[in-house]
Amino acid sequence: MTLQMSHKSPLRLGLMAAGALAAFALPAFAQDATPAAAAPEFATAAETAFIFNTLLFLIGGFLVMWMAAGFAMLEAGLVRSKNVSMQCLKNIALYSIAGVMFWIIGYSLMYTDVNGGYFGTPMPYSWPDAGTANEGDYSVASDWFFQMVFCATTASIVSGTLAERIKLWPFLIFTVILTGVLYPITGSWQWGGGWLSEAGFSDFAGSSLVHSVGGWAALAGAILLGARKGKYSADGKVTPMPGSSMPLATLGTFILWLGWFGFNGASQLAMGTNGDASDISRIFANTNLAACGGVIAAMILTQILYKKVDVTMALNGALAGLVSITAEPLMPSPLTAIIIGAIGGIIVVFAVPMLDKLKIDDVVGAIPVHLLAGIWGTFIVPFSNPDMSYGTQILGIVSIGVFTFVASGVIWFILKSTVGIRASEEDEMMGLDMAEVGVEAYPEFTKG
């Protein structure tokens, strides 16, 4: 089994870390001196870089893991009270499934022996035994953990779109295939050193490879699943179905915003030099500015169009700004980052009613946020990074989209034709909390 050395950007090791080591080599005070003690051994510059690189993966990984809580709270707030427990259950279940599937098959399929091809070797992944020093520039297990939480994020996107009418177990079966096979295959094309990487495609932290993959899978499912009962009338009118809790949705958005610093910042994949630490700081700043731009643009536009500011549009504007900057968070200037994020927010405001006109029911707005803003963010990479090509970016967007949409559509169709994916009309009206979970989130209110 061959380990790939990098997946998103090349690791850069230097001797700047050695200077930091000197700060720790302070002389002892006279009363603390122990003449018989052996001189302490200090790590080499390479060992220090290894430690900081590994720490970056671990910190970034648990920040992205915390995004699972953000998705859970966002979805809990945007669905009706009778379906909140179901969304909480789906989110903890999909995270757990992603963790197991990415170990069984996903990581190796994505990163092992891709060599310019279309996927790696499907096999369980392993890391060195306890107490064994790792070779390379970072700990193997830290890299696996960091990549795994990205995989789980993709499945979270699908959960929100299909809320309130999809049955639990068919959704989880789809999650097994998405996290174990579909996401790792498209990820291998770029981050695993596959054919898109060879072609010059660029997606720094996953506007397409994570967010649009989740969006395409969600779109295929939404089309085959159909809209919620009563969402669209025969004459084309849209019936509003307000969410249960704007405070929860707002909390979820802030958690996701926080987690995104790990999502984008740790995708630098190295923190062992002054240059790497400086670039990570720049990524943090651009990520934050893009989200701010998305919020402000969505607020101004909804005020102009509807004479009121829609809080859900503001929340999704933040997320769209974050998705938009994810493909290239390092190179843009601060103003460019704000503009990229703002356009993401504008996309959301126009795309939500567009989906309603098409009678595609997306409960939380994940398709505009993750799919459309993901496409926008991937396409605009060459604007701030002149080494990239618009033609190659379009090639990546189209190939990832076609593969994911078609493969997901086939899987959803098989599930629909066999076990069924749609809850019964009676269960949908009752609420999936009672129908499938058996535990209501707000029993005092739903029992009226």
PDB file of N, CA, C and O in Angstrom, residues 287 290-291 293-295 316-326 337 340-342 344-345 373:
ATOM      1  N   THR A 287     -11.671  33.611   4.737  1.00  0.00           N
ATOM      2  CA  THR A 287     -12.851  32.797   5.016  1.00  0.00           C
ATOM      3  C   THR A 287     -13.893  33.602   5.772  1.00  0.00           C
ATOM      4  O   THR A 287     -15.086  33.588   5.442  1.00  0.00           O
ATOM      5  N   ALA A 290     -15.468  36.409   3.502  1.00  0.00           N
ATOM      6  CA  ALA A 290     -16.415  35.891   2.514  1.00  0.00           C
ATOM      7  C   ALA A 290     -17.773  35.615   3.146  1.00  0.00           C
ATOM      8  O   ALA A 290     -18.825  35.910   2.548  1.00  0.00           O
ATOM      9  N   ALA A 291     -17.764  35.055   4.348  1.00  0.00           N
ATOM     10  CA  ALA A 291     -19.030  34.806   5.046  1.00  0.00           C
ATOM     11  C   ALA A 291     -19.744  36.125   5.352  1.00  0.00           C
ATOM     12  O   ALA A 291     -20.964  36.239   5.174  1.00  0.00           O
ATOM     13  N   GLY A 293     -19.490  38.898   3.691  1.00  0.00           N
ATOM     14  CA  GLY A 293     -20.019  39.389   2.428  1.00  0.00           C
ATOM     15  C   GLY A 293     -21.306  38.695   2.036  1.00  0.00           C
ATOM     16  O   GLY A 293     -22.251  39.333   1.538  1.00  0.00           O
ATOM     17  N   GLY A 294     -21.379  37.387   2.263  1.00  0.00           N
ATOM     18  CA  GLY A 294     -22.591  36.646   1.944  1.00  0.00           C
ATOM     19  C   GLY A 294     -23.790  37.094   2.756  1.00  0.00           C
ATOM     20  O   GLY A 294     -24.911  37.221   2.231  1.00  0.00           O
ATOM     21  N   VAL A 295     -23.578  37.343   4.048  1.00  0.00           N
ATOM     22  CA  VAL A 295     -24.669  37.800   4.922  1.00  0.00           C
ATOM     23  C   VAL A 295     -25.171  39.166   4.478  1.00  0.00           C
ATOM     24  O   VAL A 295     -26.379  39.382   4.300  1.00  0.00           O
ATOM     25  N   ASN A 316     -28.280  31.468   5.374  1.00  0.00           N
ATOM     26  CA  ASN A 316     -27.771  30.745   4.211  1.00  0.00           C
ATOM     27  C   ASN A 316     -26.802  31.601   3.397  1.00  0.00           C
ATOM     28  O   ASN A 316     -25.931  31.072   2.703  1.00  0.00           O
ATOM     29  N   GLY A 317     -26.940  32.935   3.486  1.00  0.00           N
ATOM     30  CA  GLY A 317     -25.963  33.799   2.845  1.00  0.00           C
ATOM     31  C   GLY A 317     -24.577  33.626   3.437  1.00  0.00           C
ATOM     32  O   GLY A 317     -23.574  33.610   2.720  1.00  0.00           O
ATOM     33  N   ALA A 318     -24.526  33.479   4.760  1.00  0.00           N
ATOM     34  CA  ALA A 318     -23.234  33.220   5.408  1.00  0.00           C
ATOM     35  C   ALA A 318     -22.629  31.910   4.916  1.00  0.00           C
ATOM     36  O   ALA A 318     -21.444  31.848   4.569  1.00  0.00           O
ATOM     37  N   LEU A 319     -23.455  30.877   4.871  1.00  0.00           N
ATOM     38  CA  LEU A 319     -22.954  29.563   4.453  1.00  0.00           C
ATOM     39  C   LEU A 319     -22.550  29.569   2.983  1.00  0.00           C
ATOM     40  O   LEU A 319     -21.546  28.957   2.596  1.00  0.00           O
ATOM     41  N   ALA A 320     -23.321  30.270   2.150  1.00  0.00           N
ATOM     42  CA  ALA A 320     -22.969  30.353   0.729  1.00  0.00           C
ATOM     43  C   ALA A 320     -21.659  31.097   0.537  1.00  0.00           C
ATOM     44  O   ALA A 320     -20.837  30.743  -0.324  1.00  0.00           O
ATOM     45  N   GLY A 321     -21.437  32.141   1.332  1.00  0.00           N
ATOM     46  CA  GLY A 321     -20.159  32.841   1.263  1.00  0.00           C
ATOM     47  C   GLY A 321     -19.006  31.939   1.646  1.00  0.00           C
ATOM     48  O   GLY A 321     -17.943  31.956   1.010  1.00  0.00           O
ATOM     49  N   LEU A 322     -19.213  31.122   2.665  1.00  0.00           N
ATOM     50  CA  LEU A 322     -18.182  30.179   3.094  1.00  0.00           C
ATOM     51  C   LEU A 322     -17.906  29.124   2.034  1.00  0.00           C
ATOM     52  O   LEU A 322     -16.751  28.793   1.743  1.00  0.00           O
ATOM     53  N   VAL A 323     -18.961  28.575   1.442  1.00  0.00           N
ATOM     54  CA  VAL A 323     -18.787  27.577   0.382  1.00  0.00           C
ATOM     55  C   VAL A 323     -18.056  28.198  -0.807  1.00  0.00           C
ATOM     56  O   VAL A 323     -17.163  27.586  -1.406  1.00  0.00           O
ATOM     57  N   SER A 324     -18.414  29.437  -1.154  1.00  0.00           N
ATOM     58  CA  SER A 324     -17.838  30.091  -2.332  1.00  0.00           C
ATOM     59  C   SER A 324     -16.335  30.300  -2.212  1.00  0.00           C
ATOM     60  O   SER A 324     -15.607  30.184  -3.204  1.00  0.00           O
ATOM     61  N   ILE A 325     -15.843  30.609  -1.019  1.00  0.00           N
ATOM     62  CA  ILE A 325     -14.422  30.890  -0.836  1.00  0.00           C
ATOM     63  C   ILE A 325     -13.603  29.623  -0.624  1.00  0.00           C
ATOM     64  O   ILE A 325     -12.361  29.650  -0.664  1.00  0.00           O
ATOM     65  N   THR A 326     -14.264  28.501  -0.435  1.00  0.00           N
ATOM     66  CA  THR A 326     -13.569  27.262  -0.060  1.00  0.00           C
ATOM     67  C   THR A 326     -12.660  26.731  -1.160  1.00  0.00           C
ATOM     68  O   THR A 326     -11.628  26.121  -0.871  1.00  0.00           O
ATOM     69  N   ALA A 337     -12.255  38.534  -1.598  1.00  0.00           N
ATOM     70  CA  ALA A 337     -12.923  37.518  -0.774  1.00  0.00           C
ATOM     71  C   ALA A 337     -14.340  37.966  -0.415  1.00  0.00           C
ATOM     72  O   ALA A 337     -15.287  37.168  -0.460  1.00  0.00           O
ATOM     73  N   ILE A 340     -16.500  37.620  -3.610  1.00  0.00           N
ATOM     74  CA  ILE A 340     -16.799  36.213  -3.897  1.00  0.00           C
ATOM     75  C   ILE A 340     -17.891  35.700  -2.966  1.00  0.00           C
ATOM     76  O   ILE A 340     -18.847  35.038  -3.393  1.00  0.00           O
ATOM     77  N   GLY A 341     -17.769  36.010  -1.675  1.00  0.00           N
ATOM     78  CA  GLY A 341     -18.793  35.593  -0.719  1.00  0.00           C
ATOM     79  C   GLY A 341     -20.125  36.264  -0.960  1.00  0.00           C
ATOM     80  O   GLY A 341     -21.190  35.642  -0.845  1.00  0.00           O
ATOM     81  N   ALA A 342     -20.095  37.562  -1.323  1.00  0.00           N
ATOM     82  CA  ALA A 342     -21.333  38.301  -1.570  1.00  0.00           C
ATOM     83  C   ALA A 342     -22.103  37.721  -2.748  1.00  0.00           C
ATOM     84  O   ALA A 342     -23.338  37.593  -2.706  1.00  0.00           O
ATOM     85  N   GLY A 344     -22.018  34.674  -3.654  1.00  0.00           N
ATOM     86  CA  GLY A 344     -22.619  33.450  -3.125  1.00  0.00           C
ATOM     87  C   GLY A 344     -23.934  33.728  -2.424  1.00  0.00           C
ATOM     88  O   GLY A 344     -24.924  33.012  -2.602  1.00  0.00           O
ATOM     89  N   GLY A 345     -23.968  34.799  -1.616  1.00  0.00           N
ATOM     90  CA  GLY A 345     -25.207  35.176  -0.945  1.00  0.00           C
ATOM     91  C   GLY A 345     -26.299  35.564  -1.916  1.00  0.00           C
ATOM     92  O   GLY A 345     -27.478  35.231  -1.727  1.00  0.00           O
ATOM     93  N   ALA A 373     -23.519  27.589  -5.000  1.00  0.00           N
ATOM     94  CA  ALA A 373     -22.393  28.406  -4.531  1.00  0.00           C
ATOM     95  C   ALA A 373     -21.079  27.635  -4.666  1.00  0.00           C
ATOM     96  O   ALA A 373     -20.015  28.237  -4.878  1.00  0.00           O
TER      97      ALA A 373
END
